[in-house]
PDB file of N, CA and C in Angstrom:
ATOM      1  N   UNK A   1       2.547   0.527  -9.262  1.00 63.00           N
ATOM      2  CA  UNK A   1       3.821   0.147  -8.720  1.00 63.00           C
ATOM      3  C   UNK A   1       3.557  -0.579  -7.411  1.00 63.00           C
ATOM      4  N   UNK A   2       3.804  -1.714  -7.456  1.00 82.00           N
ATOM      5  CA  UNK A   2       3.597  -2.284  -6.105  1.00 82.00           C
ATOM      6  C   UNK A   2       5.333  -2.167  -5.002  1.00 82.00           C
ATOM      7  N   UNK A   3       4.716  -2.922  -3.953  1.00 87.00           N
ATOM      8  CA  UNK A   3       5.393  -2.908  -2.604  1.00 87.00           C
ATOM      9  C   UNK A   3       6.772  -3.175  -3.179  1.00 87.00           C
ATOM     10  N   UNK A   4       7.098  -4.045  -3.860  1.00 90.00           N
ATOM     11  CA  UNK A   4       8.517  -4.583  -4.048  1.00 90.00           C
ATOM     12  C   UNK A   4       9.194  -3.538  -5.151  1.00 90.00           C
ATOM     13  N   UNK A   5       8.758  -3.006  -6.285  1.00 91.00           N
ATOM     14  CA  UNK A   5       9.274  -1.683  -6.631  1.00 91.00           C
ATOM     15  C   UNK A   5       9.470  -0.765  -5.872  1.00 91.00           C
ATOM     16  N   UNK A   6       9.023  -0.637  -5.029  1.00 93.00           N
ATOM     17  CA  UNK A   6       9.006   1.055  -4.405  1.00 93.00           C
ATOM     18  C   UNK A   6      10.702   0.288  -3.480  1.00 93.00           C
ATOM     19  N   UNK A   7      10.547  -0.945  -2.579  1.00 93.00           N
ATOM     20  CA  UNK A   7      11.234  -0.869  -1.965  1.00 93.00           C
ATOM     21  C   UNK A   7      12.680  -1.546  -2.308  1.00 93.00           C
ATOM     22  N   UNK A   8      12.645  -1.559  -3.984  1.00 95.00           N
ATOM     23  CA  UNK A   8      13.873  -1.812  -4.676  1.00 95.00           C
ATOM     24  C   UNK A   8      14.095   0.028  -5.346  1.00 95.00           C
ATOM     25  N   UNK A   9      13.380   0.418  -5.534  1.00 93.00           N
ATOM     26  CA  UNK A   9      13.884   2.229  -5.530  1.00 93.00           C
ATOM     27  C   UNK A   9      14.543   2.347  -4.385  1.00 93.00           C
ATOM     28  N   UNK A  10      14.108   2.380  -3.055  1.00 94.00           N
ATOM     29  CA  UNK A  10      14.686   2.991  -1.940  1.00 94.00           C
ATOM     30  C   UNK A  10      16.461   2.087  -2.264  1.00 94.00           C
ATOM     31  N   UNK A  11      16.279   0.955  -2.368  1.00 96.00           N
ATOM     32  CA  UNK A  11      17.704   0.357  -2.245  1.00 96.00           C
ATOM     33  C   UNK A  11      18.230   0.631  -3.264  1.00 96.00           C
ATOM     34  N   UNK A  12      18.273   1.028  -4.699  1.00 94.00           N
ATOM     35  CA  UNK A  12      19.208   1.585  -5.238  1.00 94.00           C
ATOM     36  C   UNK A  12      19.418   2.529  -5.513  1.00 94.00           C
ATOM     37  N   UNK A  13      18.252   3.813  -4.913  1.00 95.00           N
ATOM     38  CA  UNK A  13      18.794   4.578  -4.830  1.00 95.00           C
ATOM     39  C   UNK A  13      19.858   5.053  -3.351  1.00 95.00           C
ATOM     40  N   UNK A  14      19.730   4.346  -2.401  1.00 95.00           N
ATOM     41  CA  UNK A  14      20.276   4.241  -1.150  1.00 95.00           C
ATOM     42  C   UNK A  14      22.088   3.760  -1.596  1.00 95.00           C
ATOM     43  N   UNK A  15      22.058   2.486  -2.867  1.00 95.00           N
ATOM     44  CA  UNK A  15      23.378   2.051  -3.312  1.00 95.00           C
ATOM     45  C   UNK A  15      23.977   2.936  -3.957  1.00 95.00           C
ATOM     46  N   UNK A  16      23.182   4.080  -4.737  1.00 92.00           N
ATOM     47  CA  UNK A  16      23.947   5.148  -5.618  1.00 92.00           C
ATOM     48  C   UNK A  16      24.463   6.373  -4.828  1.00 92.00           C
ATOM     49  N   UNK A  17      23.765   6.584  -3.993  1.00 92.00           N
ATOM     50  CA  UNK A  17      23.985   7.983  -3.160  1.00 92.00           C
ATOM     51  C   UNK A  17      25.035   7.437  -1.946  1.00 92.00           C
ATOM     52  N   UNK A  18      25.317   6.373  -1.333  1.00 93.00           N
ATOM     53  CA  UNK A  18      26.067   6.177  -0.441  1.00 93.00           C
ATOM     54  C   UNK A  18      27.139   5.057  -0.725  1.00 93.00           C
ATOM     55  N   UNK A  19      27.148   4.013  -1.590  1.00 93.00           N
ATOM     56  CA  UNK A  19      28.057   3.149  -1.505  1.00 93.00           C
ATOM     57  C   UNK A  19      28.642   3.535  -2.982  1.00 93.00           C
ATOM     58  N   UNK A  20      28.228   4.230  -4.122  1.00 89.00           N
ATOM     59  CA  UNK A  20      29.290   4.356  -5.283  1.00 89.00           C
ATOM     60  C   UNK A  20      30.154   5.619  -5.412  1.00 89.00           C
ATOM     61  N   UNK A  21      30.937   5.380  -6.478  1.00 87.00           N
ATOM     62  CA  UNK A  21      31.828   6.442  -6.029  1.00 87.00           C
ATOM     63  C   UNK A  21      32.786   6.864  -7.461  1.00 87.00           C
ATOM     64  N   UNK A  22      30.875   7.137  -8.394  1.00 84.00           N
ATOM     65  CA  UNK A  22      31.413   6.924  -9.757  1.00 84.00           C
ATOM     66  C   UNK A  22      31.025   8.535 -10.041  1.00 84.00           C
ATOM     67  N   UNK A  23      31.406   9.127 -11.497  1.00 86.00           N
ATOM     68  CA  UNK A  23      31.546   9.976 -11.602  1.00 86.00           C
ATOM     69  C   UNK A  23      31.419  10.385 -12.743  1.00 86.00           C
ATOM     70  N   UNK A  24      30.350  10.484 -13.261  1.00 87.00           N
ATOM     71  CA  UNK A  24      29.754  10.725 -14.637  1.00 87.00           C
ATOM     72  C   UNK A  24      29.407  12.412 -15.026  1.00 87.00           C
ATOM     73  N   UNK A  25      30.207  12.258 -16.267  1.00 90.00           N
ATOM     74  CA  UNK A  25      30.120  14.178 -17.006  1.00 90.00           C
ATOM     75  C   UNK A  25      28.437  13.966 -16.718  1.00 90.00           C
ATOM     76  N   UNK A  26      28.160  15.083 -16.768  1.00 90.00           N
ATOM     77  CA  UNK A  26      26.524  15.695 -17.049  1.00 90.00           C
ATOM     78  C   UNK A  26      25.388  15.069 -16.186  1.00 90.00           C
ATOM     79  N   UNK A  27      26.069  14.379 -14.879  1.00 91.00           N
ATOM     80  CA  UNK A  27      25.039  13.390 -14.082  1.00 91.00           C
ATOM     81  C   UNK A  27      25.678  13.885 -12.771  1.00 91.00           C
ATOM     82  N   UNK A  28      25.236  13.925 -11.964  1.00 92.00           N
ATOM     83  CA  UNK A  28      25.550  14.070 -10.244  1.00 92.00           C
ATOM     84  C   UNK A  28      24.529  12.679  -9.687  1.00 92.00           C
ATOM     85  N   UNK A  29      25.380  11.373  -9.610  1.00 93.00           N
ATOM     86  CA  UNK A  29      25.099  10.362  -9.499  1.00 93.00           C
ATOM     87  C   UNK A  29      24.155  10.278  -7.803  1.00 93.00           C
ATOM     88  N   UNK A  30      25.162  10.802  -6.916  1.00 93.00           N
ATOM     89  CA  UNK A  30      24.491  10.619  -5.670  1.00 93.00           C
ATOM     90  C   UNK A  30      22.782  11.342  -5.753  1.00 93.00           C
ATOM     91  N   UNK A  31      22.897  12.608  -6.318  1.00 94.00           N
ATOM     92  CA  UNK A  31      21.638  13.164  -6.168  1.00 94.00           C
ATOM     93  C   UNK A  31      20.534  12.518  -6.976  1.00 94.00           C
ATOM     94  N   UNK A  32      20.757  11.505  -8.035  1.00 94.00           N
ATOM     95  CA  UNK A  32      20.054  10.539  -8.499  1.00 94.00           C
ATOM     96  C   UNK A  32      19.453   9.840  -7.718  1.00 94.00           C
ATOM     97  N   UNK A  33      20.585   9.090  -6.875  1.00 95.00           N
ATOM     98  CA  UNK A  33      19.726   8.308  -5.763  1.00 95.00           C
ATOM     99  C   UNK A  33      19.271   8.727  -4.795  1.00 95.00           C
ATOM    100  N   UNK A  34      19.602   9.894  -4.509  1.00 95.00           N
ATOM    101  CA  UNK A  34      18.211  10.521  -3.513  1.00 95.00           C
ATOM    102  C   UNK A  34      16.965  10.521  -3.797  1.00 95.00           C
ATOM    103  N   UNK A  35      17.032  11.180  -5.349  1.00 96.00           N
ATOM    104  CA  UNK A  35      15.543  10.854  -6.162  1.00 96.00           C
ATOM    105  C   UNK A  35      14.858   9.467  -6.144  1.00 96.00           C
ATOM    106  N   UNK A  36      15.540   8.814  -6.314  1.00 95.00           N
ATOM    107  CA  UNK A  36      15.212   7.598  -6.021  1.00 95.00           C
ATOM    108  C   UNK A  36      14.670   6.954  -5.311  1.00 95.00           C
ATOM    109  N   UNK A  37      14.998   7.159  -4.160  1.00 97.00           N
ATOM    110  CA  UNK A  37      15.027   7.251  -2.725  1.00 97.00           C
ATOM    111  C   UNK A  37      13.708   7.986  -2.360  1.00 97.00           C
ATOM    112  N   UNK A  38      13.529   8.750  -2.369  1.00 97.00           N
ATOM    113  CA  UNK A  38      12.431   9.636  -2.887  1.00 97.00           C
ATOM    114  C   UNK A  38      11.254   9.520  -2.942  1.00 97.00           C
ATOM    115  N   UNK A  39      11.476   8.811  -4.557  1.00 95.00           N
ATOM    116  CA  UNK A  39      10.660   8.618  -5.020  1.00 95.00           C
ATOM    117  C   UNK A  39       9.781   6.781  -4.375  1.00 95.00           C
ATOM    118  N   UNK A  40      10.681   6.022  -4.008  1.00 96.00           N
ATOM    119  CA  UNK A  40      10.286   5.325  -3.349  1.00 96.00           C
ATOM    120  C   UNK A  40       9.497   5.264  -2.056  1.00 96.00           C
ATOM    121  N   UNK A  41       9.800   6.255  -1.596  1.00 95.00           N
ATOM    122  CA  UNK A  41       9.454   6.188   0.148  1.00 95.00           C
ATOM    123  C   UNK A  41       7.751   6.577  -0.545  1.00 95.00           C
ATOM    124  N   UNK A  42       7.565   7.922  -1.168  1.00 94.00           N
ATOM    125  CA  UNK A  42       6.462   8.420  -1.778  1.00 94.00           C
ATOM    126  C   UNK A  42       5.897   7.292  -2.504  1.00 94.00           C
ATOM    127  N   UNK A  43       6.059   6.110  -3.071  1.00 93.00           N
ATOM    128  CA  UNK A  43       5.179   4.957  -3.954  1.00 93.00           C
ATOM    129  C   UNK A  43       5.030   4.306  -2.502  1.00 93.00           C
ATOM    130  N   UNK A  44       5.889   4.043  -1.661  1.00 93.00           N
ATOM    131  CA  UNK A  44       5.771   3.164  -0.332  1.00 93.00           C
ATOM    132  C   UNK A  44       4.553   3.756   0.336  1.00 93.00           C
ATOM    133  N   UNK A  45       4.245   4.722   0.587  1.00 92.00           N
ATOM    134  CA  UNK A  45       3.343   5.656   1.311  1.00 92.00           C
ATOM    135  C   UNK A  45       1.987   5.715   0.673  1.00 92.00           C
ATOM    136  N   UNK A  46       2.135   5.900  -0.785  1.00 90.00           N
ATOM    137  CA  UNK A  46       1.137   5.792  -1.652  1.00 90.00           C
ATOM    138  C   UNK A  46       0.414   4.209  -1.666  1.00 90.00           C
ATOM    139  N   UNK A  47       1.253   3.066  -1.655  1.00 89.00           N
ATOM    140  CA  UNK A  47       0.655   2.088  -1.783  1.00 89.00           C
ATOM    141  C   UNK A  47      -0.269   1.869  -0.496  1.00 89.00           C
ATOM    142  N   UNK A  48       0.756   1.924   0.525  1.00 87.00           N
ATOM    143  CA  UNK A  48      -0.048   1.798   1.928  1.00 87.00           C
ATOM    144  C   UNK A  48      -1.036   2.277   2.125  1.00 87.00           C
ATOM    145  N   UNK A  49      -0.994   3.756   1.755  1.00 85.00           N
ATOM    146  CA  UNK A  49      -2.527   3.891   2.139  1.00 85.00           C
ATOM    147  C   UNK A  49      -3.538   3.325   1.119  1.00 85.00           C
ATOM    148  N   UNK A  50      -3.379   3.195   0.079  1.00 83.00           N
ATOM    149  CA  UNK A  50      -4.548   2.777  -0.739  1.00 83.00           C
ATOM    150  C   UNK A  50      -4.535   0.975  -0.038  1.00 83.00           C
ATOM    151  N   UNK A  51      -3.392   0.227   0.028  1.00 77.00           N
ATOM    152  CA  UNK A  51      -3.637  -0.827   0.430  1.00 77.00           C
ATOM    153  C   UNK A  51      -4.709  -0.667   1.630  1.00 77.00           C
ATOM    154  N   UNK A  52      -4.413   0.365   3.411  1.00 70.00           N
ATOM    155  CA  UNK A  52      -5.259   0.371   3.680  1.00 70.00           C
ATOM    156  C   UNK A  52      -6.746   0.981   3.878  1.00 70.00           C
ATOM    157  N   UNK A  53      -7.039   1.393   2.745  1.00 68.00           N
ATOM    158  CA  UNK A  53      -8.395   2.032   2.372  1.00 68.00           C
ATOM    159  C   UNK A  53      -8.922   0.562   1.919  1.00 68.00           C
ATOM    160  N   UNK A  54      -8.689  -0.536   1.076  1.00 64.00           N
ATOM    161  CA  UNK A  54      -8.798  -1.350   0.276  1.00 64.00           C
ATOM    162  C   UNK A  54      -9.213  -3.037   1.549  1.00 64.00           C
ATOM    163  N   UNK A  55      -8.565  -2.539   2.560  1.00 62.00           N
ATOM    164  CA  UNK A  55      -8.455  -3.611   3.712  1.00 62.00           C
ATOM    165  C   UNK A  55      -9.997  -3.042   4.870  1.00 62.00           C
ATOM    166  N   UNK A  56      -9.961  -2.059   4.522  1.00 62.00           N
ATOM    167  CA  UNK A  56     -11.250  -1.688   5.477  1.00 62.00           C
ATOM    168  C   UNK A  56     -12.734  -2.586   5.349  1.00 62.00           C
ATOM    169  N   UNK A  57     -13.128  -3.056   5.977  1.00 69.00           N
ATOM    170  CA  UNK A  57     -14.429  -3.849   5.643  1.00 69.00           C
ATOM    171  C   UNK A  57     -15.700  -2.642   6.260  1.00 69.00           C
ATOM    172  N   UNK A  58     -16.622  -3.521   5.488  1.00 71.00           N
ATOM    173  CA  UNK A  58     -18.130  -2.737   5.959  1.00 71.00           C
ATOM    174  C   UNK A  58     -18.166  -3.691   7.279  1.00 71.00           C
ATOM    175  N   UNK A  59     -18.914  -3.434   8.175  1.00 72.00           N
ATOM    176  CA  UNK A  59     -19.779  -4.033   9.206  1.00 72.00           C
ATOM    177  C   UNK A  59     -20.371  -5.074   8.673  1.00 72.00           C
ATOM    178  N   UNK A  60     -21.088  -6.217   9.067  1.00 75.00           N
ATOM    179  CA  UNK A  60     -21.395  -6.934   8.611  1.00 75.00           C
ATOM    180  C   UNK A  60     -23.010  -6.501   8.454  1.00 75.00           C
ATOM    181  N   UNK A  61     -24.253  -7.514   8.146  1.00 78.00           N
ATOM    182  CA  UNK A  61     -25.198  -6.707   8.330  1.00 78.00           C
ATOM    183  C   UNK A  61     -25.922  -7.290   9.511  1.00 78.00           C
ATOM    184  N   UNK A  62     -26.893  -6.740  10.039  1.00 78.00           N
ATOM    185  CA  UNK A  62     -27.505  -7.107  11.156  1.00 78.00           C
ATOM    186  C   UNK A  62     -28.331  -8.596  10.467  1.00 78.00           C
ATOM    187  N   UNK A  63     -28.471  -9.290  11.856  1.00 76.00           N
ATOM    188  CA  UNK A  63     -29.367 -10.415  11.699  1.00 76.00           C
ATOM    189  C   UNK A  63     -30.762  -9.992  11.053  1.00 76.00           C
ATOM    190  N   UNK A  64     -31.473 -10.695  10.834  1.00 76.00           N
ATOM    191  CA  UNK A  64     -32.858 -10.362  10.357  1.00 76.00           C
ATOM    192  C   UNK A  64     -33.568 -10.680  11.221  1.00 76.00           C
ATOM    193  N   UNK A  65     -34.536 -10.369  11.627  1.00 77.00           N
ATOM    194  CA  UNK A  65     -35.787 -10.226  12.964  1.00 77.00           C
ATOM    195  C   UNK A  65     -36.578 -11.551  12.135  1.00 77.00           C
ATOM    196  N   UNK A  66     -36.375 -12.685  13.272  1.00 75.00           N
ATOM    197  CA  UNK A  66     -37.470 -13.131  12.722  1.00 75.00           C
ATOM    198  C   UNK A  66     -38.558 -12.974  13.719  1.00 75.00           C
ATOM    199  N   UNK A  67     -39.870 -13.107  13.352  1.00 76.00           N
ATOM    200  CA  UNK A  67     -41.349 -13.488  13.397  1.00 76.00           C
ATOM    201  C   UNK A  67     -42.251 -14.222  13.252  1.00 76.00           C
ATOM    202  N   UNK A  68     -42.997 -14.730  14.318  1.00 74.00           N
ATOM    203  CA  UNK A  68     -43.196 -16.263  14.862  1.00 74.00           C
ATOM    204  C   UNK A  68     -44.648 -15.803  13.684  1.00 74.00           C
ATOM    205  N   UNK A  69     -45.267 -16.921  13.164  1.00 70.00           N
ATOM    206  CA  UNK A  69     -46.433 -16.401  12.880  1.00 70.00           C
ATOM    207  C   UNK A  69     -47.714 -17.468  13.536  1.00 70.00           C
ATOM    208  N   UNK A  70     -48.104 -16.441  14.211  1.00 70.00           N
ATOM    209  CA  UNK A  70     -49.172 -17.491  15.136  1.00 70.00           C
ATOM    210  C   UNK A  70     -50.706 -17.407  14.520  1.00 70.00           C
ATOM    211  N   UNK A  71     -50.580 -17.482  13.743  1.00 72.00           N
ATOM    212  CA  UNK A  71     -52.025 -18.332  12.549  1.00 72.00           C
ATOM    213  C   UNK A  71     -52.401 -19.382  12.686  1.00 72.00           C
ATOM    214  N   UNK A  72     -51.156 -20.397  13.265  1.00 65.00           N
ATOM    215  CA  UNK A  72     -51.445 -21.282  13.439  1.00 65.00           C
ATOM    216  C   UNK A  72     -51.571 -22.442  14.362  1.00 65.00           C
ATOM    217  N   UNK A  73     -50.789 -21.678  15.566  1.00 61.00           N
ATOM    218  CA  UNK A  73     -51.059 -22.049  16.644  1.00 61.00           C
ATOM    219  C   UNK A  73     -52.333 -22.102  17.555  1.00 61.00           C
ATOM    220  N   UNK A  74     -52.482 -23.051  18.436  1.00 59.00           N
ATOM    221  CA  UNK A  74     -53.769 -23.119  18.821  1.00 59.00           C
ATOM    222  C   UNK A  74     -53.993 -22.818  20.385  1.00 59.00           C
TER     223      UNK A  74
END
């Protein structure tokens, strides 16, 4: 689930729990979108950190030593 799912969960579940005002047998609509809601913030959190585990770099590596070789110098 990337960034733009998680933060289209938060918004509809944010549209169901606070701006509707519908009323369905066998459903409690608002508490849907809490789940929702929820469940988004938790994929939001989840992505981030793996995004930044994924952004971490190694060090680069050290230069290499060079060494003159005087064999042939006079």
């Amino acid at each position: 689930m990337g960034m733009g799912w998680c933060i289209g969960l938060i918004g509809i579940g944010a549209i169901l729990t606070f701006a509707v005002d519908w009323h369905v047998d066998g459903m409690n609509v608002p508490l849907v979108g809490l789940i929702l809601m929820a469940v988004g913030f938790i994929g939001t959190a989840a992505y981030v950190s793996i995004y930044k585990r994924r952004r971490v770099q190694a060090p680069p590596p050290a230069a290499p030593v060079v060494e003159e070789d005087h064999r042939f110098t006079r």
